PDB file of C-alpha atoms in Angstrom:
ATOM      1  CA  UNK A  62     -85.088 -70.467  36.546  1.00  0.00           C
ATOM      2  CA  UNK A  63     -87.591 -73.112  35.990  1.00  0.00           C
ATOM      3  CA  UNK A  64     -85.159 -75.570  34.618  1.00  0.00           C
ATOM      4  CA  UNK A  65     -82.516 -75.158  36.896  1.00  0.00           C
ATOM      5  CA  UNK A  66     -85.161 -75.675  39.761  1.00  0.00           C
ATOM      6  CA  UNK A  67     -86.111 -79.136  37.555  1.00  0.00           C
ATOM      7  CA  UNK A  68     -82.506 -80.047  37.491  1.00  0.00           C
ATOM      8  CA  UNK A  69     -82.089 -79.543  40.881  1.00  0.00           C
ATOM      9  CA  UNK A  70     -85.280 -81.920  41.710  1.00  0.00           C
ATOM     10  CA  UNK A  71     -83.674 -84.247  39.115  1.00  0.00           C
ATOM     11  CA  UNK A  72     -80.489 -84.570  40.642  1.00  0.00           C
ATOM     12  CA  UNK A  73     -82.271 -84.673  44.164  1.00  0.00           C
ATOM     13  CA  UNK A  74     -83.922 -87.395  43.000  1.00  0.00           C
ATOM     14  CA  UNK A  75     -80.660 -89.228  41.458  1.00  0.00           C
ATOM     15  CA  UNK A  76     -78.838 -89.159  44.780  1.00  0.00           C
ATOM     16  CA  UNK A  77     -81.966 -90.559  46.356  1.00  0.00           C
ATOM     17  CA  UNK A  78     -81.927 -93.058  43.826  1.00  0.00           C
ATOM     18  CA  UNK A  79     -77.937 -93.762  44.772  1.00  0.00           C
ATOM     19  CA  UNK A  80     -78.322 -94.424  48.427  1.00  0.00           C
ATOM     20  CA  UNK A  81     -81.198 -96.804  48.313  1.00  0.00           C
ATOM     21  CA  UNK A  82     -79.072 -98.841  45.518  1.00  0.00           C
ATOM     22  CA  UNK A  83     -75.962 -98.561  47.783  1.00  0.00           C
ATOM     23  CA  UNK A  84     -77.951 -99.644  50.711  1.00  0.00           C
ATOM     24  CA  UNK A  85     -79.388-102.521  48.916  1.00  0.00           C
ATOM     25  CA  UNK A  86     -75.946-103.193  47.357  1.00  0.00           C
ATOM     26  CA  UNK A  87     -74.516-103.070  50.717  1.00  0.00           C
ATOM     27  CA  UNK A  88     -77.016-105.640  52.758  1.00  0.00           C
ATOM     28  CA  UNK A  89     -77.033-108.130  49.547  1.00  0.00           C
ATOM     29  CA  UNK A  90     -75.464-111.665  51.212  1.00  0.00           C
ATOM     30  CA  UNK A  91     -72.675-111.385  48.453  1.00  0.00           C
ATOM     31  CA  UNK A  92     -70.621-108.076  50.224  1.00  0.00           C
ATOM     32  CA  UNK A  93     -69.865-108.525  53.759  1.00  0.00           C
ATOM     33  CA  UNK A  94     -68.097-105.602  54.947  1.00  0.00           C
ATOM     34  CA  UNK A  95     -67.989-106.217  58.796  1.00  0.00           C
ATOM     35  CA  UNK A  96     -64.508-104.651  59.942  1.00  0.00           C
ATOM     36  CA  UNK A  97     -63.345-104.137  56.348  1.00  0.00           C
ATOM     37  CA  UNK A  98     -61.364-101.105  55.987  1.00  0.00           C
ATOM     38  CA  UNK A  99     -62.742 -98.979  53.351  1.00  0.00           C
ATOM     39  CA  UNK A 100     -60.623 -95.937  51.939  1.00  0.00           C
ATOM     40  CA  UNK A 101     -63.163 -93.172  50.750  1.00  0.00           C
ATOM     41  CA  UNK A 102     -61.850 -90.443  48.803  1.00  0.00           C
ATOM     42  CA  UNK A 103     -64.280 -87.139  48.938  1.00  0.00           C
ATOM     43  CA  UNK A 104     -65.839 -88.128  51.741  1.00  0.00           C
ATOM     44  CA  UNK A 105     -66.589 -84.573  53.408  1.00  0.00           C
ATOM     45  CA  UNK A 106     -69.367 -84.132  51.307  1.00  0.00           C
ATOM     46  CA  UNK A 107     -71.921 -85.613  49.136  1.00  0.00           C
ATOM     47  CA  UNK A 108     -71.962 -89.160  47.925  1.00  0.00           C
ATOM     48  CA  UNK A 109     -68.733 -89.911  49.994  1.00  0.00           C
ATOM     49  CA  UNK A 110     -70.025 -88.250  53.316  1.00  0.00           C
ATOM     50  CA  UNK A 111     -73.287 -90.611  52.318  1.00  0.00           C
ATOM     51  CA  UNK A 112     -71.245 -93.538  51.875  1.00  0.00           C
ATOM     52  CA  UNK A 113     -69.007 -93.325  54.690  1.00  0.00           C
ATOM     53  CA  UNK A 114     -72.113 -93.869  56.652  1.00  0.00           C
ATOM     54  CA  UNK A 115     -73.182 -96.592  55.035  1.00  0.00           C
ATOM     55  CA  UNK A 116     -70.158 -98.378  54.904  1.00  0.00           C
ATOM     56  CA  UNK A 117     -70.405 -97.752  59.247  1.00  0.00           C
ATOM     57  CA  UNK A 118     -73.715 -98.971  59.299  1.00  0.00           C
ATOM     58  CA  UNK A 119     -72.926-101.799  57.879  1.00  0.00           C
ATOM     59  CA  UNK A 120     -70.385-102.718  60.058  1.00  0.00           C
ATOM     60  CA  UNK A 121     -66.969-101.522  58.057  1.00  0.00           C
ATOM     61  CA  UNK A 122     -64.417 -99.610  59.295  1.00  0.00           C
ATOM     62  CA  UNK A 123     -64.156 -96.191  56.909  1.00  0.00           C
ATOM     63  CA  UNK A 124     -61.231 -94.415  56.682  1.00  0.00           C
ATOM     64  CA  UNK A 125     -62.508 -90.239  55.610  1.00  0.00           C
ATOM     65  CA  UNK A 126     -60.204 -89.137  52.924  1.00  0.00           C
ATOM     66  CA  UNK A 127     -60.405 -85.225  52.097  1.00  0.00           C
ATOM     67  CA  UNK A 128     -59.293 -81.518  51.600  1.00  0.00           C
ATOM     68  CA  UNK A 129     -61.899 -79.811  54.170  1.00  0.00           C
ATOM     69  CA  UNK A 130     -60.681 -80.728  58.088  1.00  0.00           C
ATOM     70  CA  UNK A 131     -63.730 -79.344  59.441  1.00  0.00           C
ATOM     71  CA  UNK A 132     -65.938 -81.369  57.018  1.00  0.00           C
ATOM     72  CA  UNK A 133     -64.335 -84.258  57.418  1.00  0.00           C
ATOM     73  CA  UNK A 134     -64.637 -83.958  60.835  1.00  0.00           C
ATOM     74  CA  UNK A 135     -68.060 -82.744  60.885  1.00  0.00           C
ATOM     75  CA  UNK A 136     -68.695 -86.435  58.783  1.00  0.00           C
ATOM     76  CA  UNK A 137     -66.545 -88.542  61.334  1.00  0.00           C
ATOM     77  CA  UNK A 138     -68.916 -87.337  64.335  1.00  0.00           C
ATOM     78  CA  UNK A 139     -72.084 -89.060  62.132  1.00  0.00           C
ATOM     79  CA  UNK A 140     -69.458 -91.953  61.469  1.00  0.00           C
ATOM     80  CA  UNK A 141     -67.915 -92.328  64.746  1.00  0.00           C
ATOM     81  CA  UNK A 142     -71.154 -93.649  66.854  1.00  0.00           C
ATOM     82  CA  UNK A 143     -71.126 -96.277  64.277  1.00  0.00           C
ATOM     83  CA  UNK A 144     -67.318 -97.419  63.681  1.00  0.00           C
ATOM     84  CA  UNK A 145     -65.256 -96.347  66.906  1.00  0.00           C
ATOM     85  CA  UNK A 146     -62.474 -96.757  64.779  1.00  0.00           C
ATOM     86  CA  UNK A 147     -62.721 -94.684  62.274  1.00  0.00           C
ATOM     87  CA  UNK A 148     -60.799 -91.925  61.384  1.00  0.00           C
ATOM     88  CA  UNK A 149     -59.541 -88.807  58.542  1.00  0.00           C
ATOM     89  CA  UNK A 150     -57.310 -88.605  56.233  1.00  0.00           C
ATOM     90  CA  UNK A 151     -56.679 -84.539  54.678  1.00  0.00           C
ATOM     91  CA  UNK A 152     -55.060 -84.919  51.624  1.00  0.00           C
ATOM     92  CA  UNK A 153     -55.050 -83.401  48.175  1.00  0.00           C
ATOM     93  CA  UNK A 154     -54.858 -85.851  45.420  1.00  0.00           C
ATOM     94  CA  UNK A 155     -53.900 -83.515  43.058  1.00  0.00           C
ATOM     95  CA  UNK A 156     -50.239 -83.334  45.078  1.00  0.00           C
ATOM     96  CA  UNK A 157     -47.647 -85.962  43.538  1.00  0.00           C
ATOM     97  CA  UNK A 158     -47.670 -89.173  45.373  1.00  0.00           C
ATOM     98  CA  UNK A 159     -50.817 -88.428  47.494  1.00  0.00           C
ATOM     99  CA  UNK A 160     -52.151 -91.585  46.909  1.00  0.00           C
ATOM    100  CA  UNK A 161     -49.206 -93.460  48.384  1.00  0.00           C
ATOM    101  CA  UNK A 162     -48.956 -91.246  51.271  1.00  0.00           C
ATOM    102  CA  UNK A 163     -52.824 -92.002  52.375  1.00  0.00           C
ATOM    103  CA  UNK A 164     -51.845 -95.681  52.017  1.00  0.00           C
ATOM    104  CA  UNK A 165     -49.336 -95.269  54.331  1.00  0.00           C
ATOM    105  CA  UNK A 166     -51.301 -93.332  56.847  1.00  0.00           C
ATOM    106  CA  UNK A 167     -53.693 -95.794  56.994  1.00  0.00           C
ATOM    107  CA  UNK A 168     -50.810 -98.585  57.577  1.00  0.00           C
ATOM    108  CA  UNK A 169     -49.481 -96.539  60.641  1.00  0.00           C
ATOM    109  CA  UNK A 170     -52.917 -95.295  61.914  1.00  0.00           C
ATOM    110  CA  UNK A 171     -54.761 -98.436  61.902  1.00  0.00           C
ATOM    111  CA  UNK A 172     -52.063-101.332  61.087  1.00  0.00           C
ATOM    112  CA  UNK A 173     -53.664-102.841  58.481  1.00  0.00           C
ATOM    113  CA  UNK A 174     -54.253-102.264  54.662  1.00  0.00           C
ATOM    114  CA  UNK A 175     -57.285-100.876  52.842  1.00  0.00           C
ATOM    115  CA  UNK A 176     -59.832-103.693  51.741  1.00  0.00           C
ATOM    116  CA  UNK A 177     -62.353-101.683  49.594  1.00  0.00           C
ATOM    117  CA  UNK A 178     -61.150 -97.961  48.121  1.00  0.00           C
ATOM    118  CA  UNK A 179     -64.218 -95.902  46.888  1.00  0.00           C
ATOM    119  CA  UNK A 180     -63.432 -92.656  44.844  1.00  0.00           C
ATOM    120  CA  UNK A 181     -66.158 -90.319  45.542  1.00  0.00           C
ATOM    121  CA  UNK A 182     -63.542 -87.121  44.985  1.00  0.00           C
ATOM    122  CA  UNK A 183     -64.395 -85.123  41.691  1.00  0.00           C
ATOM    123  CA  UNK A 184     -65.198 -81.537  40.408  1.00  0.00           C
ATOM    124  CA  UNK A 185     -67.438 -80.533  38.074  1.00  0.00           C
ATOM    125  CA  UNK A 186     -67.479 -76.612  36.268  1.00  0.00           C
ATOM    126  CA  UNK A 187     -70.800 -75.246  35.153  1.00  0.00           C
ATOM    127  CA  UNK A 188     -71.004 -72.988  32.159  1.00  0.00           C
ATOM    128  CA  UNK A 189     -70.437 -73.024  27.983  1.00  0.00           C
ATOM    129  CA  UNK A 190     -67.626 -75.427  26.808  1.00  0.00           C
ATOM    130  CA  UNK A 191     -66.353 -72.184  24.840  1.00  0.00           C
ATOM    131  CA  UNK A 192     -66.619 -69.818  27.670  1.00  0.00           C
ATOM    132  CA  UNK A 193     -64.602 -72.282  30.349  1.00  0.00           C
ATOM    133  CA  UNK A 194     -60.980 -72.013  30.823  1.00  0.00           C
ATOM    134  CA  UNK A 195     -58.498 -74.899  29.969  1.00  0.00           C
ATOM    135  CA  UNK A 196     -57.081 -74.656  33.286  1.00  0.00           C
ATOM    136  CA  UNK A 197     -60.799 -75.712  34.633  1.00  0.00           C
ATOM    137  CA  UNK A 198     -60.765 -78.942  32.010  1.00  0.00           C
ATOM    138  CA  UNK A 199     -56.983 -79.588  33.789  1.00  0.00           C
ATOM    139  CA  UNK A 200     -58.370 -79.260  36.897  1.00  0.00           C
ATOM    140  CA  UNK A 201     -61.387 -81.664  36.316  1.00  0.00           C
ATOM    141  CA  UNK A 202     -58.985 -84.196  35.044  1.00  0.00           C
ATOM    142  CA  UNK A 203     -56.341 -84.159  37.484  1.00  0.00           C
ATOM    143  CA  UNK A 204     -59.183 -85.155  40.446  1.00  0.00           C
ATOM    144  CA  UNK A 205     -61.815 -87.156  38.428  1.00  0.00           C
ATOM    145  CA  UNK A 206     -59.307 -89.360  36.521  1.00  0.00           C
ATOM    146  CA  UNK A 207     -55.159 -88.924  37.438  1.00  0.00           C
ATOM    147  CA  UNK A 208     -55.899 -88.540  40.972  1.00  0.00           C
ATOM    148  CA  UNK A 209     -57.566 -92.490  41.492  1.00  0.00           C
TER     149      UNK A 209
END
């Protein structure tokens, strides 16, 4: 128990880490992102929920790519007072052609194309290497690498 409890403070501490980079990443004079459309995968949760706000603040137009409806709409209410504009996207990148199908709903939804694509989607299995099915290692794969 103690080390999971020191893992969790570590990895509290990592995603606090994260934002303040991605906020000082996304202020530097080099990125302007005012009215850029910018295609976040995983964005119901996490690091993608975190930078779909972001992006907002700093004046971008994000476009809330997900599984979870109520999530994602859950992170569109924090976006929308932000970026009027944007909007969500469920999908499941696993599915064949899902990327080209977002792509297109973003063409029809907003009439214009995606600018900046950030792939916060992943998975991640906890437990033994010996003791974890293949299936999970599939899974992992198919969303952290195939599905960008």
């Amino acid at each position: 128990m103690p080390n999971e409890n020191k893992t969790i403070g570590c990895l509290k501490h990592l995603h606090e880490k994260i934002i303040q980079f991605e906020r000082y990443w996304m202020k530097s004079r080099c990125f302007n992102h005012t009215n850029k459309v910018v295609l976040i995968t995983g964005a119901s949760s996490g690091i993608g929920r975190a930078t779909a706000i972001e992006f907002a603040a700093a004046g971008a137009v994000p476009i809330l790519v997900g599984r979870d409806v109520d999530r994602l709409n859950t992170v569109l209410e924090m976006v929308k007072p932000l970026c009027e504009s944007s909007f969500i996207i469920a999908a499941d990148l696993t599915l064949p052609n899902a990327s080209l199908v977002i792509i297109e709903q973003v063409k029809n939804k907003s009439g214009r194309h995606v600018d900046v694509l950030v792939n916060c989607a992943g998975i991640g299995v906890l437990g033994f290497v010996e003791d974890v099915p293949l299936k999970s290692y599939e899974a992992i794969m198919e969303i952290n690498f195939f599905a960008v």
